[in-house]
């Protein structure tokens, strides 16, 4: 599954997955917000106030297939390194997610947040990253 570390009552975990897409294809799927529901089956929609591309400080909501919408903020984007970070929140609960694309098209995700939320999210994340 990946590496897990408990930090201040939270859980930090890193997942690495390889699929059939090239690095450019994987990055474009991340960079184009309109494509998020295509690769992330738990998402029904993304609303970023009309924005369609990843950019630092972008805010909006993601609407899961089941459950309430979640607020998000894109914290950082490095298109050259093909990495990006965002924070997702529901009320006071926060998840910090950092995504990266490797040269061979593999992708990785570091997620940190409350232990039960991270553990519940990991199977969905693994599915989405493939």
PDB file of C-alpha atoms in Angstrom:
ATOM      1  CA  UNK A   1       0.000   0.000   0.000  1.00  0.00           C
ATOM      2  CA  UNK A   2       2.677   2.495   0.903  1.00  0.00           C
ATOM      3  CA  UNK A   3       4.361   4.072   3.876  1.00  0.00           C
ATOM      4  CA  UNK A   4       2.380   5.101   6.933  1.00  0.00           C
ATOM      5  CA  UNK A   5       3.457   7.355   9.786  1.00  0.00           C
ATOM      6  CA  UNK A   6       1.353   8.612  12.679  1.00  0.00           C
ATOM      7  CA  UNK A   7       1.918  12.281  13.374  1.00  0.00           C
ATOM      8  CA  UNK A   8       0.125  14.247  16.140  1.00  0.00           C
ATOM      9  CA  UNK A   9      -2.873  11.925  16.101  1.00  0.00           C
ATOM     10  CA  UNK A  10      -3.035  12.157  12.330  1.00  0.00           C
ATOM     11  CA  UNK A  11      -1.946   9.589   9.792  1.00  0.00           C
ATOM     12  CA  UNK A  12       0.424  10.286   6.921  1.00  0.00           C
ATOM     13  CA  UNK A  13       0.496   7.792   4.080  1.00  0.00           C
ATOM     14  CA  UNK A  14       2.160   7.591   0.666  1.00  0.00           C
ATOM     15  CA  UNK A  15       0.645   5.546  -2.179  1.00  0.00           C
ATOM     16  CA  UNK A  16       2.466   4.758  -5.428  1.00  0.00           C
ATOM     17  CA  UNK A  17       0.599   3.399  -8.444  1.00  0.00           C
ATOM     18  CA  UNK A  18       1.539   2.632 -12.036  1.00  0.00           C
ATOM     19  CA  UNK A  19      -1.007   2.548 -14.838  1.00  0.00           C
ATOM     20  CA  UNK A  20      -0.949   2.477 -18.618  1.00  0.00           C
ATOM     21  CA  UNK A  21      -1.032   6.265 -19.204  1.00  0.00           C
ATOM     22  CA  UNK A  22       2.062   8.291 -20.078  1.00  0.00           C
ATOM     23  CA  UNK A  23       3.386  10.964 -17.717  1.00  0.00           C
ATOM     24  CA  UNK A  24       1.965  13.696 -19.985  1.00  0.00           C
ATOM     25  CA  UNK A  25      -1.473  12.048 -19.990  1.00  0.00           C
ATOM     26  CA  UNK A  26      -1.456  11.667 -16.210  1.00  0.00           C
ATOM     27  CA  UNK A  27      -0.413  15.289 -15.676  1.00  0.00           C
ATOM     28  CA  UNK A  28      -3.130  16.549 -18.060  1.00  0.00           C
ATOM     29  CA  UNK A  29      -5.745  14.565 -16.118  1.00  0.00           C
ATOM     30  CA  UNK A  30      -4.639  16.348 -12.952  1.00  0.00           C
ATOM     31  CA  UNK A  31      -4.213  19.792 -14.545  1.00  0.00           C
ATOM     32  CA  UNK A  32      -7.664  19.877 -16.175  1.00  0.00           C
ATOM     33  CA  UNK A  33     -10.292  20.180 -13.430  1.00  0.00           C
ATOM     34  CA  UNK A  34     -13.053  19.155 -15.815  1.00  0.00           C
ATOM     35  CA  UNK A  35     -11.400  15.713 -16.094  1.00  0.00           C
ATOM     36  CA  UNK A  36     -11.238  14.994 -12.358  1.00  0.00           C
ATOM     37  CA  UNK A  37     -14.532  13.035 -12.298  1.00  0.00           C
ATOM     38  CA  UNK A  38     -13.184  10.895 -15.185  1.00  0.00           C
ATOM     39  CA  UNK A  39     -10.187   9.553 -13.236  1.00  0.00           C
ATOM     40  CA  UNK A  40     -11.626   9.887  -9.743  1.00  0.00           C
ATOM     41  CA  UNK A  41     -14.808   7.796  -9.680  1.00  0.00           C
ATOM     42  CA  UNK A  42     -15.789   9.051  -6.228  1.00  0.00           C
ATOM     43  CA  UNK A  43     -16.215  12.601  -7.625  1.00  0.00           C
ATOM     44  CA  UNK A  44     -19.395  13.713  -9.373  1.00  0.00           C
ATOM     45  CA  UNK A  45     -18.281  17.304 -10.058  1.00  0.00           C
ATOM     46  CA  UNK A  46     -15.732  20.034  -9.409  1.00  0.00           C
ATOM     47  CA  UNK A  47     -16.691  23.695  -9.063  1.00  0.00           C
ATOM     48  CA  UNK A  48     -13.873  26.239  -9.058  1.00  0.00           C
ATOM     49  CA  UNK A  49     -15.831  29.335 -10.016  1.00  0.00           C
ATOM     50  CA  UNK A  50     -15.344  28.777 -13.740  1.00  0.00           C
ATOM     51  CA  UNK A  51     -11.624  27.955 -13.578  1.00  0.00           C
ATOM     52  CA  UNK A  52     -10.698  24.776 -15.435  1.00  0.00           C
ATOM     53  CA  UNK A  53      -6.970  24.491 -14.729  1.00  0.00           C
ATOM     54  CA  UNK A  54      -4.841  23.815 -11.672  1.00  0.00           C
ATOM     55  CA  UNK A  55      -3.270  26.935 -10.231  1.00  0.00           C
ATOM     56  CA  UNK A  56      -1.967  27.957  -6.809  1.00  0.00           C
ATOM     57  CA  UNK A  57      -4.546  29.504  -4.460  1.00  0.00           C
ATOM     58  CA  UNK A  58      -7.442  28.183  -6.540  1.00  0.00           C
ATOM     59  CA  UNK A  59     -10.448  27.429  -4.337  1.00  0.00           C
ATOM     60  CA  UNK A  60     -13.687  25.610  -4.934  1.00  0.00           C
ATOM     61  CA  UNK A  61     -15.661  22.528  -4.040  1.00  0.00           C
ATOM     62  CA  UNK A  62     -15.597  18.900  -5.046  1.00  0.00           C
ATOM     63  CA  UNK A  63     -18.903  17.066  -4.947  1.00  0.00           C
ATOM     64  CA  UNK A  64     -18.563  13.376  -4.171  1.00  0.00           C
ATOM     65  CA  UNK A  65     -20.955  10.835  -5.666  1.00  0.00           C
ATOM     66  CA  UNK A  66     -22.165  10.256  -2.105  1.00  0.00           C
ATOM     67  CA  UNK A  67     -22.042  12.768   0.726  1.00  0.00           C
ATOM     68  CA  UNK A  68     -21.683  16.519   1.136  1.00  0.00           C
ATOM     69  CA  UNK A  69     -19.545  18.789  -1.014  1.00  0.00           C
ATOM     70  CA  UNK A  70     -16.028  19.455   0.258  1.00  0.00           C
ATOM     71  CA  UNK A  71     -14.189  22.757   0.087  1.00  0.00           C
ATOM     72  CA  UNK A  72     -10.693  22.730  -1.395  1.00  0.00           C
ATOM     73  CA  UNK A  73      -7.734  25.020  -1.874  1.00  0.00           C
ATOM     74  CA  UNK A  74      -4.833  24.316  -4.231  1.00  0.00           C
ATOM     75  CA  UNK A  75      -1.741  25.084  -2.158  1.00  0.00           C
ATOM     76  CA  UNK A  76       0.989  24.639  -4.777  1.00  0.00           C
ATOM     77  CA  UNK A  77       1.489  23.600  -8.406  1.00  0.00           C
ATOM     78  CA  UNK A  78       4.779  22.800 -10.144  1.00  0.00           C
ATOM     79  CA  UNK A  79       3.987  21.852 -13.746  1.00  0.00           C
ATOM     80  CA  UNK A  80       7.662  21.228 -14.574  1.00  0.00           C
ATOM     81  CA  UNK A  81       8.081  18.728 -11.711  1.00  0.00           C
ATOM     82  CA  UNK A  82       4.485  17.545 -12.244  1.00  0.00           C
ATOM     83  CA  UNK A  83       3.524  17.943  -8.593  1.00  0.00           C
ATOM     84  CA  UNK A  84       0.652  19.693  -6.875  1.00  0.00           C
ATOM     85  CA  UNK A  85      -0.738  19.992  -3.374  1.00  0.00           C
ATOM     86  CA  UNK A  86      -4.163  20.792  -2.060  1.00  0.00           C
ATOM     87  CA  UNK A  87      -6.138  20.873   1.161  1.00  0.00           C
ATOM     88  CA  UNK A  88      -9.673  19.477   1.299  1.00  0.00           C
ATOM     89  CA  UNK A  89     -11.998  20.380   4.166  1.00  0.00           C
ATOM     90  CA  UNK A  90     -15.374  19.482   5.597  1.00  0.00           C
ATOM     91  CA  UNK A  91     -16.031  21.741   8.556  1.00  0.00           C
ATOM     92  CA  UNK A  92     -13.003  21.518  10.857  1.00  0.00           C
ATOM     93  CA  UNK A  93     -11.706  18.261   9.306  1.00  0.00           C
ATOM     94  CA  UNK A  94      -8.811  18.744   6.878  1.00  0.00           C
ATOM     95  CA  UNK A  95      -6.925  16.427   4.554  1.00  0.00           C
ATOM     96  CA  UNK A  96      -3.643  17.549   3.006  1.00  0.00           C
ATOM     97  CA  UNK A  97      -2.887  15.812  -0.288  1.00  0.00           C
ATOM     98  CA  UNK A  98       0.274  16.069  -2.395  1.00  0.00           C
ATOM     99  CA  UNK A  99       0.250  14.446  -5.856  1.00  0.00           C
ATOM    100  CA  UNK A 100       3.144  13.731  -8.182  1.00  0.00           C
ATOM    101  CA  UNK A 101       3.705  12.160 -11.591  1.00  0.00           C
ATOM    102  CA  UNK A 102       6.856  10.168 -12.324  1.00  0.00           C
ATOM    103  CA  UNK A 103       8.610  10.147 -15.706  1.00  0.00           C
ATOM    104  CA  UNK A 104       7.303   6.647 -16.511  1.00  0.00           C
ATOM    105  CA  UNK A 105       3.682   7.692 -15.904  1.00  0.00           C
ATOM    106  CA  UNK A 106       3.519   6.308 -12.404  1.00  0.00           C
ATOM    107  CA  UNK A 107       1.882   8.530  -9.853  1.00  0.00           C
ATOM    108  CA  UNK A 108       2.112   8.983  -6.117  1.00  0.00           C
ATOM    109  CA  UNK A 109       0.005  10.566  -3.443  1.00  0.00           C
ATOM    110  CA  UNK A 110       0.905  11.669   0.067  1.00  0.00           C
ATOM    111  CA  UNK A 111      -2.115  12.194   2.272  1.00  0.00           C
ATOM    112  CA  UNK A 112      -2.203  13.451   5.846  1.00  0.00           C
ATOM    113  CA  UNK A 113      -5.184  13.896   8.125  1.00  0.00           C
ATOM    114  CA  UNK A 114      -7.230  12.303  10.888  1.00  0.00           C
ATOM    115  CA  UNK A 115      -6.566   8.569  11.063  1.00  0.00           C
ATOM    116  CA  UNK A 116     -10.134   7.304  10.389  1.00  0.00           C
ATOM    117  CA  UNK A 117     -10.604   9.701   7.450  1.00  0.00           C
ATOM    118  CA  UNK A 118      -7.277   8.774   5.837  1.00  0.00           C
ATOM    119  CA  UNK A 119      -7.920   5.047   6.286  1.00  0.00           C
ATOM    120  CA  UNK A 120     -11.367   5.424   4.719  1.00  0.00           C
ATOM    121  CA  UNK A 121      -9.975   7.432   1.819  1.00  0.00           C
ATOM    122  CA  UNK A 122      -7.037   5.165   0.906  1.00  0.00           C
ATOM    123  CA  UNK A 123      -9.051   2.556  -1.070  1.00  0.00           C
ATOM    124  CA  UNK A 124     -10.740   5.326  -3.081  1.00  0.00           C
ATOM    125  CA  UNK A 125      -7.404   7.023  -3.692  1.00  0.00           C
ATOM    126  CA  UNK A 126      -5.814   3.794  -4.917  1.00  0.00           C
ATOM    127  CA  UNK A 127      -8.703   3.248  -7.332  1.00  0.00           C
ATOM    128  CA  UNK A 128      -8.509   6.832  -8.633  1.00  0.00           C
ATOM    129  CA  UNK A 129      -4.731   6.759  -9.119  1.00  0.00           C
ATOM    130  CA  UNK A 130      -4.913   3.738 -11.391  1.00  0.00           C
TER     131      UNK A 130
END
